[in-house]
Amino acid sequence: MVASDPITADYVIVGAGTAGCVLADRLSEDGRAQVALLEAGGDDLRLRIRMPIGYGLSFYDPRINWMYGTRPDAALNGRQGYWPRGRVVGGSGSINAMVHVRGLKSDYDDWAAAGNPGWAWRDVAPYFDRALARVPGNDVSDEVHALCRNFVAAGEALGFAHRADLNTGDGEGIGTYPIATRGGFRLSSARAYLALARSRANFRLIKRALATRILFDGRRAVGVEYRTGSDTRVIRARREVIVATGSIETPKLLQLSGIGPAELLKRHGIAPLLDSPAVGRHMQDHLCVDHLYRARVPTLNQVFGTWSGKIAAALRYALTRGGPLSLSVNQAGGFVRSREGLARPDMQLYFSPLSYTRIPAGTRPLMRPDPFPGFLLSAQPCRPTSRGHIEIASADASVAPAIHPNSLATDADIEALLDGAALLRRLAAAPGLREVIDTELAPGPSVDGRDAMLADIRARAGTVFHPVSTSRMAPDIATGVVDARLRAHGLERLRIADASVFPYVTSGNTNLPTIMLAEKAADLILDRTPPASAEGV
C-alpha cells in the first residue's frame, strides 16, 4: 500500500543515529527550518540501553540491533564476523561500549592532506570542543576496578606516559578511558542532542521508518521514500536530504537509490542514476587481538558471575548510580607506540578486568564471565591499510547488505597485529601486571614465535566495531562519494554526514569523532562561519 506523508520539511535527515541526532538538534535550534528525522528503529527508553553495562544485553537484541553478519573472511580462517549496529534512536551510540576519545591530532591532518580542506586538526578541534561540551566524557577513574592501576603501572614500566585525561594533549599515553555517561546513565547523542530537538514545534521524528530510496528530480534530491509497517510513504525536502544512516546502511541506501557502481546496480535490476564507483568501497575497520589471563586477585568475574556479586552491584547502582553497572568493561587503555622509531602511536590498548573463555551462543560474553578471576588485555592497530567493501545483496531494502571485511589483506596489517600481540606479552611481564597473573590462558604459553602467533591471530582476532569510509570524503567521484562540504559528488541537495564519510579511520573509537563531524556538518549545511581555530591545543 502506498500512502503520501502529509509533511514536507526543509531538511529531511535519514537516520537517528549518533550523527543524525546531532544534526536534528543543530538544524532545528533557531526555529527557522522545518526538520524531519527518519529512524528505522524504535525509541531508546529501555533500561538496558540507559544503564551503561546493559549494552551486554543489547548485543544480540534484534529489536534494537541490526545484528549484521559478514561474508567469510579469508585471512581469518574463513570466519564470518558478527557486526552489531544500533537500530534504535541513538543508533550505535545507544548500544556501544561508550569509550569517548578523539583519537590523535594527526588523524585529522591526514584527512586534510588527502584533499579535504577544512578537516585538519586546527579546523576540527573547535568542533570537538563543542561536542565535548555537550557530551563531555565522564571521568570514572574513581569507579574503575582496582586492577586498572596495575595496568597503568605496567604501562609506565614500559615507558608509556600516564594521562589523567586521554582527551587532552596529542592523545598519546595510557590511563582510564572517559566514557559517555552522565549521572550513571548512558549519554548518547539521542539524550544529549535529540532530547532538545523533540521539544520544538519545527521538528518531527518519524520512528520505525525504513528508508527504501532517495527520490530525485533529475540529479537533485527532493525527498525520501520509506516503509512503515505495510505502508510505503514519501516525505519531501525543500532544501536538502541528509543521509546519516551509518557506514553500513548509508552505502546500501545510496545503491538502492541508483547511486553506486553501475555494474552492481544493474545486476540487481536497479537503473543507475549516477555511476559512483566509491560507494561501498574503501571500508576500513579496527581489528583487535585479545590475550586472556587467569588472575591471582578478584576481578569483575566475581561480580558478574555470582548472584551475590550481581545483587551487590545492583543495590549500589540503585542507591548511588555508581559501581560496575555504571561503567564500560573497557575501563583502561590508551594510545602507544608498539616499538621504537615510530613517528606516532600505532596501537590502541584496552584493559578489561573480566574474562570469558567460553561464549554461550547468542549471549554477550560479559554477562557470563569465567567462574575464576581473570582479565583481558587487547591491542588494536590504529590505522589499518586493508580495505573491504559493502554492496547490496538485493533490491529489497529489508535485506541486509553483503559485508566483505577483507581483513589482514596487507603485509603491513599482519605485522601490526603481530606487534600488538608482542606488546601484550611485554605488558603482562612488566611490574604491575606480572604479580597478579596466574597464567596466560589465551593464546597460552605454548603459542610462541611468529608463525604460531599469526595462526592465533587468524583464529581469534575480531572487529572492534569501527567500520568507516564506505562513502568517503575525497576530491573527486573516482575516489570518493562526497566533497569537503559533505555534498554528494555529481548530485544536488544531497549530503552525507556520518562515519561513512571518514577519509580514514581514526586511531581510536569512532563515536566522538562522529559527533564532531555532525557538529561541523551542521555549520556547513547552514553556511555558518566556523568557530575560531584551535591550532596548538
Coordinates of C-alpha atoms in Angstrom, one line a residue:
M1 CA 0.0 0.0 0.0
V2 CA 1.4 3.4 -1.0
A3 CA 0.5 6.5 1.1
S4 CA 1.7 10.1 1.0
D5 CA 3.1 11.5 4.2
P6 CA 1.4 14.9 4.9
I7 CA 4.6 16.7 5.7
T8 CA 7.3 18.4 3.7
A9 CA 10.3 19.6 5.6
D10 CA 13.2 21.9 4.7
Y11 CA 15.7 19.3 5.8
V12 CA 15.0 15.5 5.8
I13 CA 17.6 13.6 7.8
V14 CA 17.7 9.8 7.3
G15 CA 18.9 8.0 10.4
A16 CA 18.6 9.0 14.1
G17 CA 22.0 7.6 15.0
T18 CA 24.9 9.4 16.5
A19 CA 25.2 11.9 13.7
G20 CA 21.5 12.2 12.9
C21 CA 20.6 13.2 16.5
V22 CA 23.2 16.0 16.5
L23 CA 22.0 17.3 13.1
A24 CA 18.4 17.3 14.2
D25 CA 19.2 19.5 17.1
R26 CA 21.6 21.9 15.4
L27 CA 19.4 22.4 12.2
S28 CA 16.2 23.0 14.2
E29 CA 17.6 25.0 17.1
D30 CA 16.9 28.5 15.7
G31 CA 13.3 27.6 14.8
R32 CA 13.5 28.8 11.3
A33 CA 13.7 25.5 9.4
Q34 CA 11.3 22.6 9.4
V35 CA 13.4 19.4 10.2
A36 CA 12.2 15.8 9.9
L37 CA 14.2 12.8 11.1
L38 CA 13.5 9.3 9.9
E39 CA 14.6 6.3 12.1
A40 CA 14.3 2.6 11.1
G41 CA 14.1 1.5 14.7
G42 CA 12.1 2.5 17.8
D43 CA 12.8 4.6 20.9
D44 CA 15.7 4.3 23.2
L45 CA 13.9 4.5 26.6
R46 CA 14.7 0.9 27.7
L47 CA 16.7 0.4 30.9
R48 CA 19.1 -1.9 29.2
I49 CA 20.0 1.0 26.9
R50 CA 20.2 3.7 29.5
M51 CA 22.2 1.6 32.1
P52 CA 25.8 1.5 30.9
I53 CA 26.6 -2.1 31.5
G54 CA 23.3 -3.0 29.8
Y55 CA 25.0 -2.9 26.4
G56 CA 25.8 -6.5 27.1
L57 CA 22.1 -7.2 26.9
S58 CA 21.7 -5.3 23.6
F59 CA 24.4 -7.2 21.9
Y60 CA 22.0 -9.8 20.4
D61 CA 18.7 -8.0 20.7
P62 CA 17.1 -7.8 17.2
R63 CA 14.6 -5.2 18.4
I64 CA 17.3 -2.6 18.7
N65 CA 20.2 -4.1 16.8
W66 CA 20.7 -4.8 13.0
M67 CA 22.8 -7.8 14.0
Y68 CA 24.8 -7.9 10.8
G69 CA 26.9 -10.9 9.7
T70 CA 29.8 -10.5 7.3
R71 CA 30.8 -12.7 4.4
P72 CA 33.5 -15.3 5.3
D73 CA 36.8 -13.5 5.9
A74 CA 39.6 -15.4 4.2
A75 CA 42.5 -14.2 6.3
L76 CA 40.6 -15.1 9.5
N77 CA 40.3 -18.7 8.6
G78 CA 37.1 -18.1 6.7
R79 CA 35.3 -17.0 9.8
Q80 CA 32.1 -14.9 9.5
G81 CA 32.2 -11.8 11.7
Y82 CA 29.3 -10.5 13.8
W83 CA 28.8 -6.7 13.5
P84 CA 26.2 -5.3 15.9
R85 CA 24.9 -1.9 14.9
G86 CA 22.1 0.2 16.5
R87 CA 18.7 0.0 15.0
V88 CA 17.2 2.4 17.5
V89 CA 17.0 6.1 18.3
G90 CA 20.6 7.0 19.1
G91 CA 21.9 4.4 16.7
S92 CA 25.1 2.5 17.6
G93 CA 25.7 5.2 20.3
S94 CA 22.8 3.6 22.1
I95 CA 24.4 0.1 22.2
N96 CA 28.2 0.7 22.2
A97 CA 30.7 0.4 25.0
M98 CA 30.8 4.2 25.4
V99 CA 34.6 4.8 25.2
H100 CA 34.8 8.5 24.4
V101 CA 38.0 9.6 22.8
R102 CA 39.1 11.9 19.9
G103 CA 41.9 9.8 18.5
L104 CA 45.1 11.5 17.5
K105 CA 45.6 15.0 16.1
S106 CA 47.5 13.5 13.2
D107 CA 44.4 11.6 12.1
Y108 CA 42.7 14.8 11.0
D109 CA 45.7 16.3 9.5
D110 CA 45.8 13.2 7.3
W111 CA 42.1 13.8 6.3
A112 CA 43.0 17.3 5.1
A113 CA 46.2 16.1 3.4
A114 CA 44.1 13.6 1.4
G115 CA 42.5 16.6 -0.4
N116 CA 39.8 17.6 2.1
P117 CA 40.3 21.2 3.1
G118 CA 38.8 22.3 6.4
W119 CA 39.3 18.9 8.1
A120 CA 42.8 19.3 9.6
W121 CA 43.2 19.2 13.4
R122 CA 43.2 23.0 13.6
D123 CA 39.8 23.0 11.8
V124 CA 38.1 20.2 13.7
A125 CA 39.4 21.0 17.2
P126 CA 36.7 23.7 17.9
Y127 CA 34.0 21.1 16.9
F128 CA 35.5 18.6 19.3
D129 CA 35.3 21.3 22.0
R130 CA 31.6 21.8 21.1
A131 CA 30.9 18.1 21.1
L132 CA 32.7 17.6 24.5
A133 CA 30.7 20.5 26.0
R134 CA 27.5 18.5 25.2
V135 CA 28.9 15.0 25.8
P136 CA 31.9 15.6 28.0
G137 CA 33.0 12.1 28.6
N138 CA 32.7 11.1 32.3
D139 CA 35.8 10.7 34.3
V140 CA 35.3 7.4 36.0
S141 CA 38.8 6.9 37.4
D142 CA 37.4 6.7 41.0
E143 CA 35.0 4.0 40.0
V144 CA 37.0 1.6 37.8
H145 CA 38.3 -1.7 39.1
A146 CA 41.5 -1.7 41.2
L147 CA 43.3 -3.7 38.6
C148 CA 43.3 -0.7 36.3
R149 CA 46.1 0.7 38.5
N150 CA 48.1 -2.5 37.8
F151 CA 47.7 -2.0 34.1
V152 CA 48.8 1.6 34.3
A153 CA 51.8 0.6 36.4
A154 CA 52.8 -2.0 33.8
G155 CA 52.5 0.6 31.0
E156 CA 54.6 3.1 32.9
A157 CA 57.3 0.4 33.4
L158 CA 57.4 0.1 29.6
G159 CA 57.9 3.9 29.3
F160 CA 54.3 4.9 28.5
A161 CA 53.1 8.2 30.0
H162 CA 50.1 8.1 32.3
R163 CA 47.5 10.7 31.3
A164 CA 44.7 11.7 33.7
D165 CA 42.6 12.7 30.6
L166 CA 43.1 10.9 27.3
N167 CA 41.3 13.7 25.5
T168 CA 44.0 16.3 26.2
G169 CA 47.3 16.9 24.6
D170 CA 48.2 14.9 21.5
G171 CA 46.3 11.8 22.6
E172 CA 49.4 9.7 23.3
G173 CA 49.5 7.8 26.7
I174 CA 47.6 5.4 28.9
G175 CA 45.0 5.8 31.6
T176 CA 41.4 5.3 32.4
Y177 CA 39.0 5.8 29.5
P178 CA 36.4 8.6 29.6
I179 CA 33.0 7.2 28.8
A180 CA 29.8 8.8 27.5
T181 CA 27.7 8.7 30.7
R182 CA 26.0 11.3 32.9
G183 CA 24.5 10.6 36.3
G184 CA 25.1 6.9 36.0
F185 CA 23.2 6.6 32.7
R186 CA 24.4 6.4 29.1
L187 CA 24.8 9.8 27.4
S188 CA 24.2 9.0 23.7
S189 CA 23.6 11.8 21.2
A190 CA 19.9 11.0 21.5
R191 CA 19.9 12.0 25.1
A192 CA 22.4 14.9 24.7
Y193 CA 21.1 16.4 21.5
L194 CA 17.8 14.9 20.3
A195 CA 16.0 15.5 23.6
L196 CA 16.2 19.2 22.9
A197 CA 15.0 19.0 19.3
R198 CA 12.0 16.9 20.3
S199 CA 10.5 19.8 22.3
R200 CA 10.4 22.1 19.2
A201 CA 7.4 22.7 17.0
N202 CA 9.6 22.8 13.9
F203 CA 10.9 19.2 14.4
R204 CA 9.4 15.9 13.7
L205 CA 10.8 12.4 14.5
I206 CA 9.3 9.5 12.5
K207 CA 10.2 6.2 14.0
R208 CA 10.1 2.7 12.5
A209 CA 10.6 4.2 9.1
L210 CA 12.9 2.2 6.9
A211 CA 14.2 4.4 4.1
T212 CA 13.9 2.5 0.8
R213 CA 15.3 5.1 -1.6
I214 CA 16.2 8.7 -2.0
L215 CA 13.9 10.5 -4.5
F216 CA 15.4 12.7 -7.3
D217 CA 14.2 15.2 -9.9
G218 CA 16.9 14.6 -12.4
R219 CA 20.0 14.6 -10.2
R220 CA 18.5 16.8 -7.5
A221 CA 17.4 15.1 -4.3
V222 CA 13.8 16.0 -3.5
G223 CA 12.7 13.6 -0.8
V224 CA 12.8 10.1 0.6
E225 CA 10.6 7.0 0.2
Y226 CA 10.3 5.0 3.3
R227 CA 8.4 2.0 4.6
T228 CA 6.5 1.9 7.9
G229 CA 4.6 -1.3 8.6
S230 CA 2.9 -2.3 5.3
D231 CA 2.8 1.3 4.0
T232 CA 5.2 3.0 1.7
R233 CA 5.3 6.7 2.2
V234 CA 7.1 9.7 0.8
I235 CA 8.5 12.8 2.5
R236 CA 9.6 15.8 0.5
A237 CA 12.6 18.0 1.2
R238 CA 12.6 21.7 0.3
R239 CA 16.3 22.3 0.8
E240 CA 18.3 19.1 1.4
V241 CA 18.2 15.4 2.1
I242 CA 20.9 14.4 4.6
V243 CA 21.9 10.8 4.9
A244 CA 23.2 9.8 8.3
T245 CA 22.4 6.1 8.4
G246 CA 26.0 4.9 9.2
S247 CA 28.8 3.1 7.5
I248 CA 26.7 0.0 6.6
E249 CA 23.3 1.4 5.8
T250 CA 24.4 4.6 4.0
P251 CA 26.1 2.9 1.0
K252 CA 23.2 0.4 1.0
L253 CA 20.6 3.3 0.7
L254 CA 22.7 5.1 -2.0
Q255 CA 22.9 1.9 -4.0
L256 CA 19.2 1.2 -3.7
S257 CA 18.7 4.8 -5.0
G258 CA 20.7 4.2 -8.1
I259 CA 24.0 5.7 -6.8
G260 CA 27.0 3.4 -6.9
P261 CA 29.0 1.1 -9.1
A262 CA 26.9 0.8 -12.2
E263 CA 27.5 -2.9 -12.8
L264 CA 26.4 -3.8 -9.2
L265 CA 23.2 -1.8 -9.6
K266 CA 22.4 -3.4 -13.0
R267 CA 23.0 -6.8 -11.5
H268 CA 20.2 -6.2 -9.0
G269 CA 17.8 -4.6 -11.6
I270 CA 18.4 -1.0 -10.4
A271 CA 18.7 1.7 -13.1
P272 CA 21.9 3.7 -12.4
L273 CA 21.2 7.3 -11.7
L274 CA 24.9 8.0 -11.1
D275 CA 27.9 5.7 -11.6
S276 CA 29.7 6.4 -8.4
P277 CA 32.3 3.7 -8.0
A278 CA 33.4 4.6 -4.5
V279 CA 30.0 3.9 -2.9
G280 CA 30.5 1.0 -0.6
R281 CA 34.2 0.7 -1.2
H282 CA 37.3 1.7 0.8
M283 CA 35.9 0.3 4.0
Q284 CA 38.2 0.4 7.0
D285 CA 37.8 -1.2 10.4
H286 CA 39.9 -1.9 13.5
L287 CA 40.9 -5.5 14.1
C288 CA 41.8 -6.5 17.7
V289 CA 43.7 -9.3 19.3
D290 CA 42.9 -10.3 22.9
H291 CA 45.1 -12.0 25.4
L292 CA 43.3 -13.6 28.4
Y293 CA 44.7 -14.2 31.8
R294 CA 43.8 -16.1 35.0
A295 CA 44.4 -13.7 37.9
R296 CA 45.6 -14.2 41.4
V297 CA 43.2 -11.5 42.7
P298 CA 39.5 -10.9 42.4
T299 CA 38.2 -9.3 39.1
L300 CA 34.8 -8.4 37.8
N301 CA 34.2 -12.1 37.2
Q302 CA 33.3 -12.3 40.9
V303 CA 30.8 -9.6 40.4
F304 CA 29.0 -10.5 37.2
G305 CA 29.5 -14.3 37.7
T306 CA 27.8 -14.7 41.1
W307 CA 24.4 -13.9 42.3
S308 CA 25.8 -12.2 45.4
G309 CA 28.0 -10.0 43.3
K310 CA 25.2 -9.1 40.9
I311 CA 22.9 -8.2 43.8
A312 CA 25.5 -6.1 45.5
A313 CA 26.3 -4.3 42.2
A314 CA 22.6 -3.7 41.5
L315 CA 22.0 -2.3 45.0
R316 CA 24.9 0.1 44.7
Y317 CA 23.7 1.2 41.3
A318 CA 20.1 1.7 42.5
L319 CA 21.3 3.8 45.5
T320 CA 24.2 5.7 44.1
R321 CA 24.2 5.3 40.3
G322 CA 27.8 4.1 40.7
G323 CA 29.7 0.9 40.7
P324 CA 30.4 -1.6 37.9
L325 CA 26.9 -1.3 36.4
S326 CA 27.6 2.4 35.7
L327 CA 30.7 1.6 33.6
S328 CA 32.0 0.0 30.5
V329 CA 34.2 -3.1 30.8
N330 CA 36.8 -1.4 28.6
Q331 CA 38.0 0.5 31.6
A332 CA 41.6 1.5 30.8
G333 CA 43.9 1.7 27.8
G334 CA 45.4 4.3 25.6
F335 CA 47.5 5.1 22.5
V336 CA 51.1 4.0 22.5
R337 CA 54.0 3.1 20.2
S338 CA 54.5 -0.6 20.0
R339 CA 58.2 -0.2 19.1
E340 CA 60.9 2.4 18.9
G341 CA 61.3 4.6 15.9
L342 CA 57.7 5.2 15.1
A343 CA 56.6 8.7 14.2
R344 CA 53.4 8.4 16.1
P345 CA 51.4 6.0 18.2
D346 CA 50.4 2.9 16.2
M347 CA 48.4 0.9 18.8
Q348 CA 45.3 1.4 20.9
L349 CA 45.2 -0.7 24.1
Y350 CA 42.3 -1.9 26.1
F351 CA 42.2 -3.4 29.6
S352 CA 39.1 -5.2 30.8
P353 CA 39.0 -6.6 34.4
L354 CA 37.0 -9.7 33.4
S355 CA 37.4 -12.7 31.3
Y356 CA 35.4 -15.3 29.3
T357 CA 36.8 -18.5 27.9
R358 CA 33.5 -19.9 26.8
I359 CA 30.9 -17.9 24.9
P360 CA 27.4 -19.4 25.0
A361 CA 25.6 -19.0 21.7
G362 CA 23.6 -15.8 21.4
T363 CA 24.8 -14.2 24.6
R364 CA 27.2 -11.3 25.3
P365 CA 30.2 -12.8 27.0
L366 CA 30.5 -10.2 29.7
M367 CA 27.2 -11.4 31.1
R368 CA 28.6 -15.0 31.5
P369 CA 32.2 -14.5 32.7
D370 CA 34.6 -17.2 33.8
P371 CA 34.0 -18.7 37.3
F372 CA 37.5 -17.9 38.3
P373 CA 39.2 -14.4 38.4
G374 CA 40.5 -13.3 35.1
F375 CA 41.1 -10.3 32.8
L376 CA 41.7 -9.3 29.2
L377 CA 44.5 -7.2 27.5
S378 CA 43.8 -6.1 24.0
A379 CA 45.7 -4.4 21.2
Q380 CA 44.2 -2.7 18.2
P381 CA 46.4 -1.3 15.4
C382 CA 45.4 2.3 14.9
R383 CA 45.5 2.8 11.1
P384 CA 44.8 -0.4 9.1
T385 CA 45.7 -0.5 5.4
S386 CA 43.4 -3.3 4.4
R387 CA 40.2 -2.2 2.6
G388 CA 36.9 -4.0 2.5
H389 CA 33.6 -3.2 0.8
I390 CA 29.8 -3.3 1.2
E391 CA 27.3 -3.9 -1.5
I392 CA 23.6 -4.6 -1.7
A393 CA 22.6 -8.2 -1.8
S394 CA 19.1 -7.4 -3.1
A395 CA 17.0 -4.6 -4.5
D396 CA 14.8 -5.1 -1.4
A397 CA 15.7 -2.6 1.3
S398 CA 14.8 -5.1 4.1
V399 CA 17.6 -7.4 3.0
A400 CA 21.0 -6.9 4.8
P401 CA 23.9 -5.9 2.6
A402 CA 26.9 -8.1 1.9
I403 CA 29.8 -7.1 4.1
H404 CA 33.2 -8.1 2.9
P405 CA 35.8 -7.1 5.6
N406 CA 38.9 -8.2 3.7
S407 CA 40.8 -8.3 7.0
L408 CA 44.6 -8.6 7.0
A409 CA 44.8 -8.2 3.3
T410 CA 48.2 -6.4 3.5
D411 CA 51.5 -7.4 5.0
A412 CA 51.5 -4.2 7.0
D413 CA 48.4 -5.1 8.8
I414 CA 49.7 -8.6 9.6
E415 CA 52.9 -7.2 11.0
A416 CA 50.9 -4.6 13.0
L417 CA 48.8 -7.2 14.8
L418 CA 52.0 -9.3 15.5
D419 CA 53.5 -6.2 17.0
G420 CA 50.3 -5.8 19.1
A421 CA 50.5 -9.3 20.3
A422 CA 54.1 -8.9 21.3
L423 CA 53.3 -5.7 23.1
L424 CA 50.6 -7.5 25.2
R425 CA 53.2 -10.1 26.2
R426 CA 55.6 -7.3 27.3
L427 CA 52.8 -5.6 29.3
A428 CA 51.9 -8.9 31.0
A429 CA 55.5 -9.4 32.0
A430 CA 56.0 -5.9 33.4
P431 CA 55.9 -4.9 37.0
G432 CA 52.3 -4.2 38.0
L433 CA 50.7 -7.0 36.0
R434 CA 53.1 -9.9 36.4
E435 CA 52.4 -10.0 40.1
V436 CA 48.7 -10.5 39.6
I437 CA 48.8 -13.0 36.7
D438 CA 48.5 -16.7 37.5
T439 CA 48.7 -17.9 33.9
E440 CA 48.1 -16.8 30.3
L441 CA 45.0 -18.7 29.1
A442 CA 44.9 -17.5 25.5
P443 CA 46.8 -17.8 23.4
G444 CA 48.7 -19.6 26.1
P445 CA 52.5 -20.0 26.8
S446 CA 52.9 -22.8 24.2
V447 CA 52.0 -20.3 21.4
D448 CA 55.3 -18.7 20.7
G449 CA 57.1 -17.5 17.6
R450 CA 55.9 -15.6 14.6
D451 CA 54.1 -18.5 12.8
A452 CA 52.3 -19.6 16.0
M453 CA 51.3 -16.1 16.9
L454 CA 49.9 -15.4 13.4
A455 CA 48.0 -18.6 13.5
D456 CA 46.4 -17.5 16.8
I457 CA 45.6 -14.1 15.3
R458 CA 43.9 -15.7 12.3
A459 CA 41.9 -18.0 14.7
R460 CA 40.8 -15.4 17.3
A461 CA 41.2 -11.8 16.1
G462 CA 38.0 -9.8 15.6
T463 CA 36.5 -6.5 14.9
V464 CA 36.3 -3.6 17.4
F465 CA 33.1 -2.5 15.6
H466 CA 34.6 0.7 13.9
P467 CA 33.7 0.4 10.2
V468 CA 34.1 3.7 8.3
S469 CA 34.8 5.2 4.9
T470 CA 32.2 3.4 2.8
S471 CA 31.0 6.8 1.4
R472 CA 34.3 8.6 2.0
M473 CA 35.2 12.2 1.6
A474 CA 37.6 12.8 -1.4
P475 CA 38.1 15.4 -4.0
D476 CA 36.6 13.6 -6.9
I477 CA 34.0 10.9 -7.8
A478 CA 36.6 8.4 -8.8
T479 CA 37.9 8.1 -5.3
G480 CA 35.2 9.4 -3.0
V481 CA 31.4 10.0 -2.6
V482 CA 31.3 13.4 -1.0
D483 CA 33.4 16.6 -1.2
A484 CA 34.8 18.5 1.7
R485 CA 31.5 20.1 2.4
L486 CA 29.9 16.7 2.5
R487 CA 28.0 17.2 -0.7
A488 CA 27.5 14.1 -2.9
H489 CA 29.6 14.3 -6.0
G490 CA 27.5 14.6 -9.2
L491 CA 24.3 15.3 -7.3
E492 CA 22.5 18.3 -5.9
R493 CA 20.9 18.9 -2.5
L494 CA 22.2 15.6 -1.1
R495 CA 24.7 15.4 1.7
I496 CA 26.1 12.5 3.8
A497 CA 27.1 13.2 7.4
D498 CA 28.1 10.1 9.3
A499 CA 31.2 7.9 9.8
S500 CA 30.9 6.5 6.3
V501 CA 32.5 9.8 5.0
F502 CA 35.7 9.5 7.2
P503 CA 38.6 9.6 4.7
Y504 CA 40.5 7.3 7.0
V505 CA 39.5 5.5 10.2
T506 CA 40.6 7.5 13.3
S507 CA 43.2 5.9 15.6
G508 CA 40.6 5.1 18.2
N509 CA 36.9 4.7 18.9
T510 CA 34.7 6.4 16.3
N511 CA 31.7 7.7 18.3
L512 CA 33.1 11.0 19.5
P513 CA 34.7 11.8 16.1
T514 CA 31.2 11.1 14.5
I515 CA 29.7 13.7 16.9
M516 CA 32.4 16.1 15.9
L517 CA 31.7 15.5 12.2
A518 CA 28.0 16.1 12.7
E519 CA 28.6 19.4 14.6
K520 CA 30.8 20.6 11.7
A521 CA 28.3 19.3 9.1
A522 CA 25.5 21.4 10.7
D523 CA 27.6 24.6 10.2
L524 CA 28.4 23.5 6.6
I525 CA 24.7 23.0 5.8
L526 CA 23.6 26.3 7.4
D527 CA 26.7 28.0 5.9
R528 CA 27.7 29.4 9.2
T529 CA 31.1 30.8 10.0
P530 CA 33.3 28.1 11.6
P531 CA 34.4 28.6 15.2
A532 CA 37.8 30.2 15.8
S533 CA 40.7 27.9 15.0
A534 CA 42.2 26.0 17.9
E535 CA 45.6 25.4 16.4
G536 CA 48.1 24.2 19.0
V537 CA 45.6 22.9 21.5

